[in-house]
PDB file of C-alpha atoms in Angstrom:
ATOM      1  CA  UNK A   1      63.328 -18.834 -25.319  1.00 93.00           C
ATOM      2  CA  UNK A   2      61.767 -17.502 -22.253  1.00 96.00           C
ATOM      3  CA  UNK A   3      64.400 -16.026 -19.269  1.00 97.00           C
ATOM      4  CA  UNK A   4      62.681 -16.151 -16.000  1.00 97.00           C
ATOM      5  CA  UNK A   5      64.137 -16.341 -11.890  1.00 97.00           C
ATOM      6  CA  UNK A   6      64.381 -19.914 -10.404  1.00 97.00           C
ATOM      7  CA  UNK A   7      65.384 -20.121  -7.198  1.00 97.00           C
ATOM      8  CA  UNK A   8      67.863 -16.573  -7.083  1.00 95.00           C
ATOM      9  CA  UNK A   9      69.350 -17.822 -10.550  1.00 96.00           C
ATOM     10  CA  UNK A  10      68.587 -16.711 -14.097  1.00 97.00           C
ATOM     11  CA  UNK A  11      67.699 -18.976 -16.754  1.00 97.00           C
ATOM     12  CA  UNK A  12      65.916 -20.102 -20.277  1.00 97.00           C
ATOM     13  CA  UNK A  13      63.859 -22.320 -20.874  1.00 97.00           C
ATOM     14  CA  UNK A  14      61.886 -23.194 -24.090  1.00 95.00           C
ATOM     15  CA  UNK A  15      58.480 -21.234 -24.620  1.00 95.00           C
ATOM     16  CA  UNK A  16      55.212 -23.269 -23.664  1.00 93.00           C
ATOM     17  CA  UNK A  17      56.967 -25.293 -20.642  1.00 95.00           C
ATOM     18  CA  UNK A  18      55.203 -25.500 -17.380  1.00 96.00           C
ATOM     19  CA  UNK A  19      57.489 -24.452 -14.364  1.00 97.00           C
ATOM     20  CA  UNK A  20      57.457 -28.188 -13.367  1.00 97.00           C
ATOM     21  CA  UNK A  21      58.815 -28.852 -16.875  1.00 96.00           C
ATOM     22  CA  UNK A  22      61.240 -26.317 -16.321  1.00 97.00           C
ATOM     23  CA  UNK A  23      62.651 -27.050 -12.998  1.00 97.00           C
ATOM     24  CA  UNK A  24      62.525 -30.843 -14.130  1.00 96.00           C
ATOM     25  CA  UNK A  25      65.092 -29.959 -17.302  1.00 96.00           C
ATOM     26  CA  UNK A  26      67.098 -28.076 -14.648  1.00 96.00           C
ATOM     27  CA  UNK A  27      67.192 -31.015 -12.172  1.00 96.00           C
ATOM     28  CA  UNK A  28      64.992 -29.110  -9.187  1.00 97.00           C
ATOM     29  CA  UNK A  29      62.999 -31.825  -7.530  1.00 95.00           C
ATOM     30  CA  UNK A  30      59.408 -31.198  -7.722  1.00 96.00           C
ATOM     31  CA  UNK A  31      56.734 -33.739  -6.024  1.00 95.00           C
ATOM     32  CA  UNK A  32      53.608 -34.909  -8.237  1.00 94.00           C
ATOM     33  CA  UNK A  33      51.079 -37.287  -7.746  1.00 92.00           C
ATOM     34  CA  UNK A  34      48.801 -36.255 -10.681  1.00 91.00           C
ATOM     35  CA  UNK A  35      51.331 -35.355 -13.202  1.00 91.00           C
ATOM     36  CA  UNK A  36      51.721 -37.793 -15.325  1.00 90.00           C
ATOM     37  CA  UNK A  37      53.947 -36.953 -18.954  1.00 88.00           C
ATOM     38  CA  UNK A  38      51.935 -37.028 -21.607  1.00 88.00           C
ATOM     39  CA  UNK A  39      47.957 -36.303 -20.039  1.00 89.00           C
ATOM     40  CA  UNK A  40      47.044 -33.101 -19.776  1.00 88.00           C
ATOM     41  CA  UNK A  41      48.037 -30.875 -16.746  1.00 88.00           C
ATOM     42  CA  UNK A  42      45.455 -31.606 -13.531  1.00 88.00           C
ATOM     43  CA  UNK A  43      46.979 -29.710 -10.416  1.00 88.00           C
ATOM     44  CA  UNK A  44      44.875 -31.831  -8.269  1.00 88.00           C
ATOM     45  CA  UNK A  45      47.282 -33.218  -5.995  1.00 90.00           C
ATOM     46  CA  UNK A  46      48.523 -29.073  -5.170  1.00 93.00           C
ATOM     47  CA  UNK A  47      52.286 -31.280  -4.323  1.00 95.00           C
ATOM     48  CA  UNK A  48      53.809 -29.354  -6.878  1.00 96.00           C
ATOM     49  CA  UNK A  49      53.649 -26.310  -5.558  1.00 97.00           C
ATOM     50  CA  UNK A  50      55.796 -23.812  -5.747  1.00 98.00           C
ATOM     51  CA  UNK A  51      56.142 -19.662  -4.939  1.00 97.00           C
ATOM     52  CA  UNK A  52      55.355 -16.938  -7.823  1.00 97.00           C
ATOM     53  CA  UNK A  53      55.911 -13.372  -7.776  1.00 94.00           C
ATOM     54  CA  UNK A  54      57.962 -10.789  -5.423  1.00 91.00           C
ATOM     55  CA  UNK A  55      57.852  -9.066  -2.117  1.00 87.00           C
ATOM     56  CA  UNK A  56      54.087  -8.969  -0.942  1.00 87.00           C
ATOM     57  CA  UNK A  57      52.460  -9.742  -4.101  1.00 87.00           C
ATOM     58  CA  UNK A  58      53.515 -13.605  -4.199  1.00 95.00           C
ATOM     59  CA  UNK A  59      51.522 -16.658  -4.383  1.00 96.00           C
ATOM     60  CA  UNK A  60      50.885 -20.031  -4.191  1.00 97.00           C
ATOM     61  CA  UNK A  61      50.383 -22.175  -8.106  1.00 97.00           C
ATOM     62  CA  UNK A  62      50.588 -25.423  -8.958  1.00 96.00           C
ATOM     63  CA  UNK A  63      53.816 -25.542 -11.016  1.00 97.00           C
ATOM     64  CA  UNK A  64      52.005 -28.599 -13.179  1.00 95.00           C
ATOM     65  CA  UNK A  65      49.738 -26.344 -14.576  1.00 96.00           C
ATOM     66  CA  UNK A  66      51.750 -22.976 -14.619  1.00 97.00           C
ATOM     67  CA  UNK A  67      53.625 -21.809 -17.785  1.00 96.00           C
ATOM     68  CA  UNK A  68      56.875 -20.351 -17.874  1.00 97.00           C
ATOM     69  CA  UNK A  69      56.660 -16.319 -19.030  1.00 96.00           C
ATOM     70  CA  UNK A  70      59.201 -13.967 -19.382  1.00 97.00           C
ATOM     71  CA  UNK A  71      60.482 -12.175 -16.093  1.00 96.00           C
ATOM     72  CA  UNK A  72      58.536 -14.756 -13.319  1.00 96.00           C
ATOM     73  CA  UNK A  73      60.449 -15.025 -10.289  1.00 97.00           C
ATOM     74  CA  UNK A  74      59.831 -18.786  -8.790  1.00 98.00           C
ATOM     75  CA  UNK A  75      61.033 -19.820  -5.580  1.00 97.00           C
ATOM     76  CA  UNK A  76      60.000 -23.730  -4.945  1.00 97.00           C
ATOM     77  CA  UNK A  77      61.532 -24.370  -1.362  1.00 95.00           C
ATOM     78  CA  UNK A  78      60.590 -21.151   0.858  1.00 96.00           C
ATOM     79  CA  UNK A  79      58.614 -22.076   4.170  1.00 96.00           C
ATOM     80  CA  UNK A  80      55.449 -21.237   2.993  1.00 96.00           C
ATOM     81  CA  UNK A  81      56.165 -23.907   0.045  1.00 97.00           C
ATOM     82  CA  UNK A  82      57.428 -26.794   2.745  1.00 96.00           C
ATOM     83  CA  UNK A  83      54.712 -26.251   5.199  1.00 96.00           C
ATOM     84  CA  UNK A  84      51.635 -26.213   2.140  1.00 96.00           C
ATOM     85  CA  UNK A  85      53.353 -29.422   0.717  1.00 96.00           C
ATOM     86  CA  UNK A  86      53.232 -30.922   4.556  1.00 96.00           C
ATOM     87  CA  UNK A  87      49.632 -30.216   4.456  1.00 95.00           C
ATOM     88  CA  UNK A  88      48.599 -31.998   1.627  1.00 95.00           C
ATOM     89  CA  UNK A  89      50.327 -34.854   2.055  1.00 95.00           C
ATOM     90  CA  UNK A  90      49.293 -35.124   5.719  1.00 95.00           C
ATOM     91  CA  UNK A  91      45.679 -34.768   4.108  1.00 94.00           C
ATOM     92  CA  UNK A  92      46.866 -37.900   1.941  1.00 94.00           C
ATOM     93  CA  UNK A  93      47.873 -39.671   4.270  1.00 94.00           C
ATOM     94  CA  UNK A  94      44.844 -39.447   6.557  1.00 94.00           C
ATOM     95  CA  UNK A  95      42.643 -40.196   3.275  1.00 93.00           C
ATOM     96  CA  UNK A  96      44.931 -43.523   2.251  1.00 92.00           C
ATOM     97  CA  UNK A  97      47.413 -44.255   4.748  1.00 92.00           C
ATOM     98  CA  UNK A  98      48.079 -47.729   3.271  1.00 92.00           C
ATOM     99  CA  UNK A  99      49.812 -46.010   0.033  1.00 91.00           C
ATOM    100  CA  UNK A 100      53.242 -46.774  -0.341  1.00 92.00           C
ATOM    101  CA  UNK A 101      53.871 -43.490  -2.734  1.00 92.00           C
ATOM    102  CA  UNK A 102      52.372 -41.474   0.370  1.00 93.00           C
ATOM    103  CA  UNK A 103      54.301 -43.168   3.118  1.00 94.00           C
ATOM    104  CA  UNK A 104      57.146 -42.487   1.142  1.00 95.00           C
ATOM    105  CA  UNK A 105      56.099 -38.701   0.672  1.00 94.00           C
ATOM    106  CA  UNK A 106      55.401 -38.263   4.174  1.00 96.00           C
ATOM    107  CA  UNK A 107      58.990 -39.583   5.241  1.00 95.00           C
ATOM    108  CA  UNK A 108      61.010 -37.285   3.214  1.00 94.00           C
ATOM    109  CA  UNK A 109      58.944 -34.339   4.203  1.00 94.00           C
ATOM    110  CA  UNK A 110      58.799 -35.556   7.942  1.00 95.00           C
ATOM    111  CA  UNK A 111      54.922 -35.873   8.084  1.00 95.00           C
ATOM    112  CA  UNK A 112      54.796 -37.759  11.710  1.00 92.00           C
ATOM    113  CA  UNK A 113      51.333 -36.616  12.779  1.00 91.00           C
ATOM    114  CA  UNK A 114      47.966 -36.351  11.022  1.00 91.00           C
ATOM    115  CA  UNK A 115      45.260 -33.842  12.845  1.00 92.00           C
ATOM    116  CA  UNK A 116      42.449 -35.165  10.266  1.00 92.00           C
ATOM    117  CA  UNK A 117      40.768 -37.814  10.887  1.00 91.00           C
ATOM    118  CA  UNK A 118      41.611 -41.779   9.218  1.00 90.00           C
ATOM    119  CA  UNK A 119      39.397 -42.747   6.280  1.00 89.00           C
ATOM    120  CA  UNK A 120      41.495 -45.946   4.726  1.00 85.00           C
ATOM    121  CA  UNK A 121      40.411 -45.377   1.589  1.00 85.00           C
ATOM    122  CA  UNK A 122      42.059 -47.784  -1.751  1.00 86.00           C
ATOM    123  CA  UNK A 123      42.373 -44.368  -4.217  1.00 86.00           C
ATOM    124  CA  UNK A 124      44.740 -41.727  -3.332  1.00 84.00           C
ATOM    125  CA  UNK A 125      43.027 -39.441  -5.713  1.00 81.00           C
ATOM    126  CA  UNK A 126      45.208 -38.835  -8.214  1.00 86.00           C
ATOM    127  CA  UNK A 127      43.220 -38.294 -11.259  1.00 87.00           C
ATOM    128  CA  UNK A 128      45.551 -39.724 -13.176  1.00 89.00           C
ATOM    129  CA  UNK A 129      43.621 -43.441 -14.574  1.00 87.00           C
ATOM    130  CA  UNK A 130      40.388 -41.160 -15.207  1.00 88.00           C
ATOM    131  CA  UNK A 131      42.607 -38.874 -17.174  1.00 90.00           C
ATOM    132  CA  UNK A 132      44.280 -41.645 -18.603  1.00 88.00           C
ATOM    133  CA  UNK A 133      40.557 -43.101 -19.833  1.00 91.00           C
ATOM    134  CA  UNK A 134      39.704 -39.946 -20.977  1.00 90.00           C
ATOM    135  CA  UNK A 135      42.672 -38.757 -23.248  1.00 90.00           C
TER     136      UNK A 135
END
């Protein structure tokens, strides 16, 4: 078992898990367009991120791709969190703006406005069928 910080509380989790895999099992909410159980972790998308480390020395990772180690301290809904998550799917929205998935992302993160320009595009680059071809 590995004990790390989620969100001010301690817990354990099984060694090997990813964070997502670990805030999944304890019911923390994590947004993914690439992740798909099963295929290999991508981190493409950057949705799933979420806030490492203490004080001054934290940073951004893509909790997909992240494993769980002893003593981590991950935060996944701090400002700097919400506002990166805004910012991709904004950027998702101005690549395929037809998406259901990403209409739906951009509501419950109140995305209004997009400052990049509209490129209609049919893929919202998830990875996941060349992945799923692959594997």
């Amino acid at each position: 078992m590995v004990s790390f910080t989620l969100n001010r509380l301690d817990v354990q989790v099984d060694e090997g898990l990813t964070v997502l895999e670990a805030c999944t099992f304890y019911g923390i909410e994590i947004p993914t367009l690439c992740y798909y159980e099963g295929l290999q972790p991508y981190g493409g998308c950057r949705l799933c991120l979420v806030e490492i480390g203490q004080g001054e020395n934290t940073k951004l990772v893509s909790s997909c791709t992240y494993p769980v180690e002893q003593g981590l301290v991950v935060r996944t809904n701090t400002k700097r969190v919400v506002n990166a998550r805004k910012m991709m799917i904004e950027l998702l929205v101005s690549i395929c703006p037809q998406s259901k998935q990403i209409q739906d992302l951009a509501s419950k993160y109140h995305v209004t406005k997009v400052r990049f320009p509209v490129r209609h595009e049919d893929c919202i680059l998830c990875g996941r069928c060349v992945r799923m071809c692959k594997e």
